[in-house]
Amino acid sequence: MSVGCLMQILLLDGKRLEIVVQPKLYASELRDMVASHLQLRENDYFGLTFRDETGHYQWLKLDKRVLEHEFPQRTGPLVLYFQVRLFVDSVTYLRDSVTVKLFYLHAIQSIYKGQIECDSDRVFQLAAYVLQAQHGDYIDEPTTKMQMKTLTLLSTNILKQHLSLTYCEDQIIEFYKTLKGHTVGSAIVNYLSIVERIPAYGIHYYYVKDKSGIPWWLGISFRGVFVYDHADRRKPRKV
C-alpha cells in the first residue's frame, strides 16, 4: 500500500485545508481538489506554491506529480499556498463571484505584505474599502478603530513612513466615511479596480543573479517581463 504525505494548504482567507497527498497525485489534481472545496469553477487562474530553502516561493508544476517536487526538508506537515497565478487586466473579465472574492483576498494580502507597493493615500483608500466590505457603513470612530485591529490593512513600509498608527487610522476613517451606501460587492469591485491600476499589480517576482553575481528581481506579469534593483522594486531598471 502506498503511503501518502500530509500537507496543509493555506487558503487566501487564512484558513488551512489538510490533505493526504498520494504518490500518484498530480499537482493539477491537487489544485482541482482545493478548487472543489472552495466551490471555485474558474480554477485556471490559480496555482499552488511552496517556500524553498531560501524562503522564495516556487510554483508546483501542474503536469508533475506533487511528491516529485523538491520540497525543503522540514518536520511536520508541508505547507502549500493557494494563490492567484494568472492575472487579468480587469475584474470584469471574471465570470464568477467566488473568483472575484479570491482575487480580492489575494490583493489584500499583497498590499499588506508590501508585495504591491503604492503611495500611502492609495493604501488608506483601499483600507477603507476593506472596512466597507467587511463591516458596512461607518458607525463611529471608536467602533472603526476596534474593527481595524482585526484586519490586515497596513504594511510595515507604510507604517514606517508616518509618525504614528493613529495618523494612518485617521486617514483611513476619512476615506471610510465617504463610502456610505456601498454594498459588499461594490466595495470589492472598487477595491480591485483601484489595485489594477497600480503598476506592481499582477507581477510575480523571481530572485536572480547576473553573470557578475549581482542580485536582481525578475518581474513577470501579463504586461511583460521587467528587471528591478534588488533593493527597490518600485520601478523597473530594464525592460
mmCIF file of C-alpha atoms in Angstrom:
data_model
loop_
_atom_site.group_PDB
_atom_site.id
_atom_site.type_symbol
_atom_site.label_atom_id
_atom_site.label_comp_id
_atom_site.label_asym_id
_atom_site.label_seq_id
_atom_site.Cartn_x
_atom_site.Cartn_y
_atom_site.Cartn_z
ATOM 1 C CA MET A 1 0.000 0.000 0.000
ATOM 2 C CA SER A 2 1.364 3.417 -0.984
ATOM 3 C CA VAL A 3 1.894 5.898 1.832
ATOM 4 C CA GLY A 4 0.601 9.425 1.433
ATOM 5 C CA CYS A 5 2.097 12.674 2.680
ATOM 6 C CA LEU A 6 0.129 15.011 4.937
ATOM 7 C CA MET A 7 0.027 18.548 3.542
ATOM 8 C CA GLN A 8 -1.615 21.759 4.677
ATOM 9 C CA ILE A 9 -2.984 24.113 2.036
ATOM 10 C CA LEU A 10 -3.047 27.724 3.238
ATOM 11 C CA LEU A 11 -6.077 29.347 1.617
ATOM 12 C CA LEU A 12 -6.472 33.011 0.757
ATOM 13 C CA ASP A 13 -8.838 33.638 3.668
ATOM 14 C CA GLY A 14 -6.204 32.377 6.121
ATOM 15 C CA LYS A 15 -7.846 29.001 6.729
ATOM 16 C CA ARG A 16 -5.922 25.755 6.317
ATOM 17 C CA LEU A 17 -7.032 22.677 4.432
ATOM 18 C CA GLU A 18 -5.346 19.373 5.336
ATOM 19 C CA ILE A 19 -4.985 16.782 2.589
ATOM 20 C CA VAL A 20 -3.147 13.456 2.485
ATOM 21 C CA VAL A 21 -1.398 13.523 -0.889
ATOM 22 C CA GLN A 22 -0.864 10.150 -2.523
ATOM 23 C CA PRO A 23 2.299 9.463 -4.577
ATOM 24 C CA LYS A 24 0.457 9.358 -7.911
ATOM 25 C CA LEU A 25 -1.459 12.611 -7.419
ATOM 26 C CA TYR A 26 -0.613 15.329 -9.942
ATOM 27 C CA ALA A 27 -0.371 18.997 -8.954
ATOM 28 C CA SER A 28 -3.243 19.812 -11.310
ATOM 29 C CA GLU A 29 -5.427 17.293 -9.469
ATOM 30 C CA LEU A 30 -4.499 18.759 -6.097
ATOM 31 C CA ARG A 31 -5.297 22.250 -7.403
ATOM 32 C CA ASP A 32 -8.692 20.961 -8.580
ATOM 33 C CA MET A 33 -9.377 19.393 -5.159
ATOM 34 C CA VAL A 34 -8.785 22.754 -3.476
ATOM 35 C CA ALA A 35 -10.958 24.489 -6.080
ATOM 36 C CA SER A 36 -13.759 21.999 -5.431
ATOM 37 C CA HIS A 37 -13.514 22.687 -1.689
ATOM 38 C CA LEU A 38 -13.888 26.425 -2.421
ATOM 39 C CA GLN A 39 -16.674 25.836 -4.990
ATOM 40 C CA LEU A 40 -14.407 27.578 -7.471
ATOM 41 C CA ARG A 41 -15.143 26.999 -11.150
ATOM 42 C CA GLU A 42 -12.560 29.303 -12.767
ATOM 43 C CA ASN A 43 -9.621 27.354 -11.365
ATOM 44 C CA ASP A 44 -7.218 28.047 -14.243
ATOM 45 C CA TYR A 45 -6.335 31.407 -12.672
ATOM 46 C CA PHE A 46 -4.910 29.729 -9.570
ATOM 47 C CA GLY A 47 -1.998 27.568 -8.548
ATOM 48 C CA LEU A 48 -0.096 26.176 -5.572
ATOM 49 C CA THR A 49 3.270 27.312 -4.265
ATOM 50 C CA PHE A 50 5.730 26.249 -1.587
ATOM 51 C CA ARG A 51 8.617 28.071 0.061
ATOM 52 C CA ASP A 52 12.036 26.703 -0.851
ATOM 53 C CA GLU A 53 15.150 26.574 1.330
ATOM 54 C CA THR A 54 15.924 30.229 0.534
ATOM 55 C CA GLY A 55 12.445 31.440 1.535
ATOM 56 C CA HIS A 56 11.307 32.138 -2.031
ATOM 57 C CA TYR A 57 8.023 30.829 -3.413
ATOM 58 C CA GLN A 58 8.070 28.162 -6.114
ATOM 59 C CA TRP A 59 5.073 27.092 -8.191
ATOM 60 C CA LEU A 60 4.052 23.468 -8.374
ATOM 61 C CA LYS A 61 4.168 22.281 -11.986
ATOM 62 C CA LEU A 62 0.661 21.196 -12.865
ATOM 63 C CA ASP A 63 1.826 18.369 -15.166
ATOM 64 C CA LYS A 64 4.079 16.898 -12.482
ATOM 65 C CA ARG A 65 3.206 14.633 -9.549
ATOM 66 C CA VAL A 66 3.058 16.625 -6.317
ATOM 67 C CA LEU A 67 5.562 14.492 -4.410
ATOM 68 C CA GLU A 68 8.105 14.639 -7.248
ATOM 69 C CA HIS A 69 8.798 18.319 -6.476
ATOM 70 C CA GLU A 70 11.924 19.172 -4.486
ATOM 71 C CA PHE A 71 10.388 20.329 -1.211
ATOM 72 C CA PRO A 72 12.545 21.624 1.662
ATOM 73 C CA GLN A 73 13.344 19.134 4.418
ATOM 74 C CA ARG A 74 11.249 20.139 7.429
ATOM 75 C CA THR A 75 9.442 18.450 10.279
ATOM 76 C CA GLY A 76 5.659 18.412 10.374
ATOM 77 C CA PRO A 77 3.171 18.790 7.517
ATOM 78 C CA LEU A 78 4.404 20.520 4.379
ATOM 79 C CA VAL A 79 2.609 23.834 3.792
ATOM 80 C CA LEU A 80 1.430 24.780 0.307
ATOM 81 C CA TYR A 81 -0.092 28.151 -0.596
ATOM 82 C CA PHE A 82 -3.143 28.546 -2.823
ATOM 83 C CA GLN A 83 -2.555 31.745 -4.809
ATOM 84 C CA VAL A 84 -3.540 33.668 -7.918
ATOM 85 C CA ARG A 85 -1.199 32.672 -10.730
ATOM 86 C CA LEU A 86 -2.747 34.284 -13.804
ATOM 87 C CA PHE A 87 -3.990 37.860 -13.576
ATOM 88 C CA VAL A 88 -6.419 39.794 -15.773
ATOM 89 C CA ASP A 89 -6.498 43.414 -16.919
ATOM 90 C CA SER A 90 -9.880 43.969 -15.313
ATOM 91 C CA VAL A 91 -12.087 42.260 -12.762
ATOM 92 C CA THR A 92 -14.872 42.488 -15.362
ATOM 93 C CA TYR A 93 -13.261 39.542 -17.194
ATOM 94 C CA LEU A 94 -14.012 37.262 -14.232
ATOM 95 C CA ARG A 95 -17.348 35.492 -14.549
ATOM 96 C CA ASP A 96 -17.891 34.048 -11.082
ATOM 97 C CA SER A 97 -18.264 35.824 -7.723
ATOM 98 C CA VAL A 98 -16.068 33.223 -5.989
ATOM 99 C CA THR A 99 -13.208 34.060 -8.356
ATOM 100 C CA VAL A 100 -13.645 37.781 -7.731
ATOM 101 C CA LYS A 101 -13.591 37.245 -3.957
ATOM 102 C CA LEU A 102 -10.362 35.222 -4.181
ATOM 103 C CA PHE A 103 -8.676 37.876 -6.354
ATOM 104 C CA TYR A 104 -9.765 40.411 -3.741
ATOM 105 C CA LEU A 105 -8.308 38.400 -0.848
ATOM 106 C CA HIS A 106 -5.071 37.896 -2.769
ATOM 107 C CA ALA A 107 -4.816 41.652 -3.395
ATOM 108 C CA ILE A 108 -5.373 42.436 0.296
ATOM 109 C CA GLN A 109 -2.537 40.062 1.227
ATOM 110 C CA SER A 110 -0.239 41.541 -1.408
ATOM 111 C CA ILE A 111 -0.848 45.100 -0.189
ATOM 112 C CA TYR A 112 -0.357 44.106 3.453
ATOM 113 C CA LYS A 113 2.872 42.210 2.751
ATOM 114 C CA GLY A 114 4.228 45.078 0.648
ATOM 115 C CA GLN A 115 4.361 42.921 -2.482
ATOM 116 C CA ILE A 116 2.289 45.594 -4.243
ATOM 117 C CA GLU A 117 3.937 48.915 -3.481
ATOM 118 C CA CYS A 118 1.917 52.123 -3.779
ATOM 119 C CA ASP A 119 1.591 55.520 -2.122
ATOM 120 C CA SER A 120 0.078 55.984 1.330
ATOM 121 C CA ASP A 121 -3.116 57.736 0.201
ATOM 122 C CA ARG A 122 -3.998 54.845 -2.060
ATOM 123 C CA VAL A 123 -3.325 52.341 0.721
ATOM 124 C CA PHE A 124 -5.596 54.331 3.062
ATOM 125 C CA GLN A 125 -8.321 54.407 0.425
ATOM 126 C CA LEU A 126 -8.019 50.660 -0.155
ATOM 127 C CA ALA A 127 -8.179 50.006 3.574
ATOM 128 C CA ALA A 128 -11.438 51.974 3.718
ATOM 129 C CA TYR A 129 -12.947 49.732 1.042
ATOM 130 C CA VAL A 130 -11.941 46.664 3.070
ATOM 131 C CA LEU A 131 -13.768 48.113 6.084
ATOM 132 C CA GLN A 132 -16.834 48.828 3.948
ATOM 133 C CA ALA A 133 -16.843 45.292 2.520
ATOM 134 C CA GLN A 134 -16.314 43.718 5.929
ATOM 135 C CA HIS A 135 -18.460 45.882 8.209
ATOM 136 C CA GLY A 136 -20.761 48.021 6.069
ATOM 137 C CA ASP A 137 -21.298 51.739 6.632
ATOM 138 C CA TYR A 138 -19.205 53.776 9.050
ATOM 139 C CA ILE A 139 -20.683 53.983 12.563
ATOM 140 C CA ASP A 140 -18.265 55.966 14.711
ATOM 141 C CA GLU A 141 -14.542 56.368 15.382
ATOM 142 C CA PRO A 142 -14.190 54.017 18.396
ATOM 143 C CA THR A 143 -16.051 51.230 16.581
ATOM 144 C CA THR A 144 -13.970 51.644 13.438
ATOM 145 C CA LYS A 145 -10.674 51.623 15.349
ATOM 146 C CA MET A 146 -11.700 48.355 17.009
ATOM 147 C CA GLN A 147 -12.634 46.915 13.615
ATOM 148 C CA MET A 148 -9.253 47.892 12.153
ATOM 149 C CA LYS A 149 -7.434 45.902 14.838
ATOM 150 C CA THR A 150 -8.913 42.679 13.428
ATOM 151 C CA LEU A 151 -7.912 43.377 9.800
ATOM 152 C CA THR A 152 -4.595 43.301 7.938
ATOM 153 C CA LEU A 153 -4.586 46.714 6.288
ATOM 154 C CA LEU A 154 -1.202 48.461 6.546
ATOM 155 C CA SER A 155 2.190 47.129 5.510
ATOM 156 C CA THR A 156 5.298 47.662 7.615
ATOM 157 C CA ASN A 157 6.634 50.037 4.943
ATOM 158 C CA ILE A 158 3.571 52.276 5.168
ATOM 159 C CA LEU A 159 3.754 52.391 8.971
ATOM 160 C CA LYS A 160 7.425 53.378 8.784
ATOM 161 C CA GLN A 161 6.581 56.352 6.565
ATOM 162 C CA HIS A 162 4.347 58.004 9.160
ATOM 163 C CA LEU A 163 4.825 59.236 12.708
ATOM 164 C CA SER A 164 2.070 57.182 14.287
ATOM 165 C CA LEU A 165 -0.522 54.473 13.737
ATOM 166 C CA THR A 166 -3.167 56.975 14.873
ATOM 167 C CA TYR A 167 -2.422 59.211 11.879
ATOM 168 C CA CYS A 168 -2.858 56.271 9.495
ATOM 169 C CA GLU A 169 -6.110 55.232 11.162
ATOM 170 C CA ASP A 170 -7.475 58.780 10.965
ATOM 171 C CA GLN A 171 -6.743 58.936 7.238
ATOM 172 C CA ILE A 172 -8.488 55.604 6.656
ATOM 173 C CA ILE A 173 -11.535 56.775 8.617
ATOM 174 C CA GLU A 174 -11.861 59.907 6.474
ATOM 175 C CA PHE A 175 -11.989 57.744 3.328
ATOM 176 C CA TYR A 176 -14.321 55.265 5.027
ATOM 177 C CA LYS A 177 -16.882 57.959 5.817
ATOM 178 C CA THR A 178 -17.262 58.705 2.087
ATOM 179 C CA LEU A 179 -18.227 55.119 1.203
ATOM 180 C CA LYS A 180 -21.651 55.089 2.832
ATOM 181 C CA GLY A 181 -24.131 53.043 0.824
ATOM 182 C CA HIS A 182 -21.647 50.784 -0.956
ATOM 183 C CA THR A 183 -22.661 47.123 -0.901
ATOM 184 C CA VAL A 184 -20.151 44.341 -0.207
ATOM 185 C CA GLY A 185 -19.915 43.569 -3.922
ATOM 186 C CA SER A 186 -19.487 47.210 -4.882
ATOM 187 C CA ALA A 187 -16.726 47.700 -2.297
ATOM 188 C CA ILE A 188 -14.838 44.621 -3.526
ATOM 189 C CA VAL A 189 -15.098 45.587 -7.206
ATOM 190 C CA ASN A 190 -13.994 49.155 -6.471
ATOM 191 C CA TYR A 191 -11.073 47.850 -4.426
ATOM 192 C CA LEU A 192 -9.899 45.652 -7.295
ATOM 193 C CA SER A 193 -10.427 48.437 -9.843
ATOM 194 C CA ILE A 194 -8.018 50.641 -7.868
ATOM 195 C CA VAL A 195 -5.453 47.861 -7.368
ATOM 196 C CA GLU A 196 -5.485 47.016 -11.078
ATOM 197 C CA ARG A 197 -4.172 50.499 -11.880
ATOM 198 C CA ILE A 198 -1.097 50.062 -9.662
ATOM 199 C CA PRO A 199 1.955 49.221 -11.839
ATOM 200 C CA ALA A 200 3.097 46.433 -9.496
ATOM 201 C CA TYR A 201 -0.225 44.602 -9.658
ATOM 202 C CA GLY A 202 -0.066 41.099 -11.117
ATOM 203 C CA ILE A 203 3.724 40.790 -11.062
ATOM 204 C CA HIS A 204 5.402 37.597 -9.875
ATOM 205 C CA TYR A 205 8.932 38.340 -8.660
ATOM 206 C CA TYR A 206 11.802 35.892 -9.017
ATOM 207 C CA TYR A 207 15.197 36.258 -7.370
ATOM 208 C CA VAL A 208 18.003 36.048 -9.956
ATOM 209 C CA LYS A 209 21.696 36.907 -10.302
ATOM 210 C CA ASP A 210 23.537 38.177 -13.370
ATOM 211 C CA LYS A 211 26.911 36.912 -14.609
ATOM 212 C CA SER A 212 28.695 39.174 -12.139
ATOM 213 C CA GLY A 213 26.766 37.695 -9.217
ATOM 214 C CA ILE A 214 24.700 40.858 -8.686
ATOM 215 C CA PRO A 215 21.183 40.061 -7.395
ATOM 216 C CA TRP A 216 18.069 41.350 -9.199
ATOM 217 C CA TRP A 217 14.338 40.798 -9.138
ATOM 218 C CA LEU A 218 12.865 39.465 -12.366
ATOM 219 C CA GLY A 219 9.229 40.536 -12.614
ATOM 220 C CA ILE A 220 6.881 38.591 -14.899
ATOM 221 C CA SER A 221 3.283 39.619 -15.471
ATOM 222 C CA PHE A 222 0.567 39.845 -18.126
ATOM 223 C CA ARG A 223 2.140 43.207 -19.066
ATOM 224 C CA GLY A 224 5.576 41.770 -19.853
ATOM 225 C CA VAL A 225 8.954 40.982 -18.273
ATOM 226 C CA PHE A 226 10.823 43.530 -16.128
ATOM 227 C CA VAL A 227 14.068 43.708 -14.149
ATOM 228 C CA TYR A 228 14.249 45.527 -10.803
ATOM 229 C CA ASP A 229 17.012 46.520 -8.420
ATOM 230 C CA HIS A 230 17.163 44.046 -5.575
ATOM 231 C CA ALA A 231 16.656 46.860 -3.033
ATOM 232 C CA ASP A 232 13.899 48.707 -4.931
ATOM 233 C CA ARG A 233 11.010 47.130 -6.824
ATOM 234 C CA ARG A 234 9.061 50.344 -7.403
ATOM 235 C CA LYS A 235 10.359 50.971 -10.940
ATOM 236 C CA PRO A 236 11.954 48.545 -13.401
ATOM 237 C CA ARG A 237 15.526 49.170 -14.499
ATOM 238 C CA LYS A 238 15.340 47.245 -17.754
ATOM 239 C CA VAL A 239 12.518 46.111 -19.987
#
